[in-house]
PDB file of C-alpha atoms in Angstrom:
ATOM      1  CA  UNK A   1       0.000   0.000   0.000  1.00 82.00           C
ATOM      2  CA  UNK A   2       1.034   3.549  -0.713  1.00 87.00           C
ATOM      3  CA  UNK A   3      -0.584   6.477   1.051  1.00 93.00           C
ATOM      4  CA  UNK A   4      -0.523   9.779  -0.818  1.00 95.00           C
ATOM      5  CA  UNK A   5      -1.179  13.202   0.660  1.00 96.00           C
ATOM      6  CA  UNK A   6      -1.385  16.283  -1.519  1.00 97.00           C
ATOM      7  CA  UNK A   7      -0.749  19.795  -0.281  1.00 97.00           C
ATOM      8  CA  UNK A   8      -0.135  23.254  -1.655  1.00 98.00           C
ATOM      9  CA  UNK A   9      -3.507  24.026  -3.156  1.00 97.00           C
ATOM     10  CA  UNK A  10      -5.330  27.273  -2.533  1.00 97.00           C
ATOM     11  CA  UNK A  11      -6.769  30.418  -4.027  1.00 98.00           C
ATOM     12  CA  UNK A  12      -4.627  32.415  -6.427  1.00 98.00           C
ATOM     13  CA  UNK A  13      -5.227  35.174  -8.941  1.00 98.00           C
ATOM     14  CA  UNK A  14      -4.884  34.549 -12.630  1.00 98.00           C
ATOM     15  CA  UNK A  15      -1.242  34.722 -13.656  1.00 98.00           C
ATOM     16  CA  UNK A  16      -0.082  33.506 -10.274  1.00 98.00           C
ATOM     17  CA  UNK A  17       1.733  30.344  -9.257  1.00 98.00           C
ATOM     18  CA  UNK A  18       1.255  27.415  -6.937  1.00 98.00           C
ATOM     19  CA  UNK A  19       3.396  24.405  -6.128  1.00 98.00           C
ATOM     20  CA  UNK A  20       1.616  21.202  -5.272  1.00 98.00           C
ATOM     21  CA  UNK A  21       3.334  18.462  -3.306  1.00 98.00           C
ATOM     22  CA  UNK A  22       2.475  14.786  -3.034  1.00 97.00           C
ATOM     23  CA  UNK A  23       3.987  13.008  -0.045  1.00 95.00           C
ATOM     24  CA  UNK A  24       4.074   9.229  -0.233  1.00 93.00           C
ATOM     25  CA  UNK A  25       4.342   6.783   2.645  1.00 89.00           C
ATOM     26  CA  UNK A  26       4.033   3.054   3.057  1.00 82.00           C
ATOM     27  CA  UNK A  27       5.394   0.989   0.221  1.00 73.00           C
ATOM     28  CA  UNK A  28       8.556   2.374  -1.304  1.00 66.00           C
ATOM     29  CA  UNK A  29       8.017   5.302  -3.632  1.00 71.00           C
ATOM     30  CA  UNK A  30      10.779   4.149  -5.920  1.00 76.00           C
ATOM     31  CA  UNK A  31      10.121   2.136  -9.041  1.00 87.00           C
ATOM     32  CA  UNK A  32       6.772   3.866  -9.378  1.00 91.00           C
ATOM     33  CA  UNK A  33       5.568   6.311 -11.973  1.00 94.00           C
ATOM     34  CA  UNK A  34       3.488   9.254 -10.846  1.00 95.00           C
ATOM     35  CA  UNK A  35       0.776  11.393 -12.345  1.00 97.00           C
ATOM     36  CA  UNK A  36      -1.137  14.517 -11.487  1.00 98.00           C
ATOM     37  CA  UNK A  37      -4.794  14.593 -12.443  1.00 98.00           C
ATOM     38  CA  UNK A  38      -7.465  17.223 -12.027  1.00 98.00           C
ATOM     39  CA  UNK A  39     -11.224  17.278 -11.977  1.00 97.00           C
ATOM     40  CA  UNK A  40     -13.341  20.364 -12.357  1.00 96.00           C
ATOM     41  CA  UNK A  41     -17.032  20.437 -11.377  1.00 92.00           C
ATOM     42  CA  UNK A  42     -19.147  18.669 -13.972  1.00 94.00           C
ATOM     43  CA  UNK A  43     -16.109  17.449 -15.897  1.00 95.00           C
ATOM     44  CA  UNK A  44     -14.259  14.178 -16.129  1.00 95.00           C
ATOM     45  CA  UNK A  45     -10.955  13.635 -14.395  1.00 96.00           C
ATOM     46  CA  UNK A  46      -8.079  14.427 -16.738  1.00 96.00           C
ATOM     47  CA  UNK A  47      -4.374  13.750 -16.683  1.00 97.00           C
ATOM     48  CA  UNK A  48      -2.362  16.930 -16.331  1.00 98.00           C
ATOM     49  CA  UNK A  49       1.183  15.590 -16.145  1.00 98.00           C
ATOM     50  CA  UNK A  50       3.048  12.360 -15.497  1.00 97.00           C
ATOM     51  CA  UNK A  51       6.615  11.368 -14.733  1.00 96.00           C
ATOM     52  CA  UNK A  52       8.527   8.127 -14.830  1.00 94.00           C
ATOM     53  CA  UNK A  53      10.370   6.716 -11.867  1.00 91.00           C
ATOM     54  CA  UNK A  54      13.729   8.046 -13.047  1.00 91.00           C
ATOM     55  CA  UNK A  55      12.283  11.407 -13.986  1.00 90.00           C
ATOM     56  CA  UNK A  56      13.638  10.961 -17.476  1.00 92.00           C
ATOM     57  CA  UNK A  57      10.203  10.578 -19.014  1.00 94.00           C
ATOM     58  CA  UNK A  58       7.484  13.189 -18.659  1.00 96.00           C
ATOM     59  CA  UNK A  59       4.101  13.907 -20.199  1.00 97.00           C
ATOM     60  CA  UNK A  60       2.031  17.099 -20.195  1.00 98.00           C
ATOM     61  CA  UNK A  61      -1.469  17.770 -21.369  1.00 97.00           C
ATOM     62  CA  UNK A  62      -1.519  20.329 -24.167  1.00 97.00           C
ATOM     63  CA  UNK A  63      -3.471  22.720 -21.961  1.00 97.00           C
ATOM     64  CA  UNK A  64      -0.614  23.011 -19.448  1.00 98.00           C
ATOM     65  CA  UNK A  65       2.499  22.674 -21.605  1.00 98.00           C
ATOM     66  CA  UNK A  66       4.947  25.461 -20.951  1.00 98.00           C
ATOM     67  CA  UNK A  67       3.176  26.456 -17.724  1.00 98.00           C
ATOM     68  CA  UNK A  68       3.327  23.377 -15.468  1.00 98.00           C
ATOM     69  CA  UNK A  69       6.359  21.331 -14.472  1.00 98.00           C
ATOM     70  CA  UNK A  70       6.239  17.913 -12.861  1.00 98.00           C
ATOM     71  CA  UNK A  71       9.149  16.636 -10.799  1.00 97.00           C
ATOM     72  CA  UNK A  72       9.947  14.189  -8.047  1.00 95.00           C
ATOM     73  CA  UNK A  73      12.453  13.640  -5.267  1.00 94.00           C
ATOM     74  CA  UNK A  74      12.639   9.909  -4.651  1.00 91.00           C
ATOM     75  CA  UNK A  75      14.880  10.381  -1.616  1.00 91.00           C
ATOM     76  CA  UNK A  76      12.087  12.370  -0.001  1.00 93.00           C
ATOM     77  CA  UNK A  77       9.264  10.185  -1.352  1.00 93.00           C
ATOM     78  CA  UNK A  78       7.661  13.321  -2.728  1.00 95.00           C
ATOM     79  CA  UNK A  79       6.376  14.483  -6.060  1.00 96.00           C
ATOM     80  CA  UNK A  80       5.691  18.038  -7.164  1.00 98.00           C
ATOM     81  CA  UNK A  81       3.669  19.996  -9.664  1.00 98.00           C
ATOM     82  CA  UNK A  82       4.848  23.555 -10.231  1.00 98.00           C
ATOM     83  CA  UNK A  83       2.039  25.571 -11.772  1.00 98.00           C
ATOM     84  CA  UNK A  84       2.800  28.963 -13.289  1.00 98.00           C
ATOM     85  CA  UNK A  85       0.731  31.451 -15.276  1.00 98.00           C
ATOM     86  CA  UNK A  86      -2.416  29.986 -13.808  1.00 98.00           C
ATOM     87  CA  UNK A  87      -5.713  30.554 -15.569  1.00 98.00           C
ATOM     88  CA  UNK A  88      -9.283  30.394 -14.257  1.00 97.00           C
ATOM     89  CA  UNK A  89      -9.787  27.233 -16.321  1.00 97.00           C
ATOM     90  CA  UNK A  90      -7.127  25.542 -14.190  1.00 98.00           C
ATOM     91  CA  UNK A  91      -9.559  25.611 -11.282  1.00 98.00           C
ATOM     92  CA  UNK A  92     -10.139  22.038 -10.137  1.00 98.00           C
ATOM     93  CA  UNK A  93      -9.366  19.476  -7.491  1.00 98.00           C
ATOM     94  CA  UNK A  94      -5.891  18.137  -8.176  1.00 98.00           C
ATOM     95  CA  UNK A  95      -4.995  14.539  -7.383  1.00 98.00           C
ATOM     96  CA  UNK A  96      -1.684  12.769  -7.402  1.00 97.00           C
ATOM     97  CA  UNK A  97      -1.554   9.104  -8.294  1.00 97.00           C
ATOM     98  CA  UNK A  98       1.142   6.474  -8.300  1.00 95.00           C
ATOM     99  CA  UNK A  99       1.592   3.531 -10.599  1.00 93.00           C
ATOM    100  CA  UNK A 100       3.597   0.465  -9.623  1.00 90.00           C
ATOM    101  CA  UNK A 101       6.005   0.334 -12.497  1.00 83.00           C
ATOM    102  CA  UNK A 102       8.786   2.586 -13.714  1.00 82.00           C
ATOM    103  CA  UNK A 103       7.189   3.719 -16.956  1.00 86.00           C
ATOM    104  CA  UNK A 104       4.557   6.426 -16.984  1.00 86.00           C
ATOM    105  CA  UNK A 105       1.142   5.949 -18.515  1.00 88.00           C
ATOM    106  CA  UNK A 106      -1.508   8.408 -19.652  1.00 89.00           C
ATOM    107  CA  UNK A 107      -4.292   5.974 -18.786  1.00 90.00           C
ATOM    108  CA  UNK A 108      -5.908   6.788 -15.449  1.00 89.00           C
ATOM    109  CA  UNK A 109      -6.770   3.099 -14.995  1.00 91.00           C
ATOM    110  CA  UNK A 110      -3.067   2.369 -14.941  1.00 91.00           C
ATOM    111  CA  UNK A 111      -2.578   4.065 -11.584  1.00 94.00           C
ATOM    112  CA  UNK A 112      -2.787   2.001  -8.437  1.00 93.00           C
ATOM    113  CA  UNK A 113      -2.905   4.540  -5.613  1.00 94.00           C
ATOM    114  CA  UNK A 114      -4.578   7.907  -5.344  1.00 96.00           C
ATOM    115  CA  UNK A 115      -4.480  10.834  -2.966  1.00 97.00           C
ATOM    116  CA  UNK A 116      -7.537  12.635  -1.617  1.00 97.00           C
ATOM    117  CA  UNK A 117      -6.979  15.736  -3.695  1.00 97.00           C
ATOM    118  CA  UNK A 118      -6.284  19.399  -3.073  1.00 98.00           C
ATOM    119  CA  UNK A 119      -8.403  22.285  -4.306  1.00 98.00           C
ATOM    120  CA  UNK A 120      -6.905  24.846  -6.656  1.00 98.00           C
ATOM    121  CA  UNK A 121      -8.988  27.923  -7.385  1.00 98.00           C
ATOM    122  CA  UNK A 122      -7.833  30.578  -9.825  1.00 98.00           C
ATOM    123  CA  UNK A 123      -9.728  33.856  -9.770  1.00 97.00           C
ATOM    124  CA  UNK A 124      -9.974  36.138 -12.779  1.00 94.00           C
TER     125      UNK A 124
END
């Protein structure tokens, strides 16, 4: 089992920045890929970014490319999502998820453990 706890969400004005963290405990965080998802009211959950275990492979949704950066510190069992130039349409609950396996996937069904989510609200 892996327990995931997100933090760093909040209210920010458009153009601002937030850094989300995902702290993992339990089973080792290494040899796992990680993803950040978001879900806005009335919309389906979507993958925002993903990273392989080594950090050498990353994926970004087109809507966040150039604005968001995913990273991880395996020594600290923590993953991050740096969000810059935030827009009102980025408002959502953000979830981190971990996949047992070193290669990232863009399929939400490929993730084995999920956090409870953290709210991000971007005002215009």
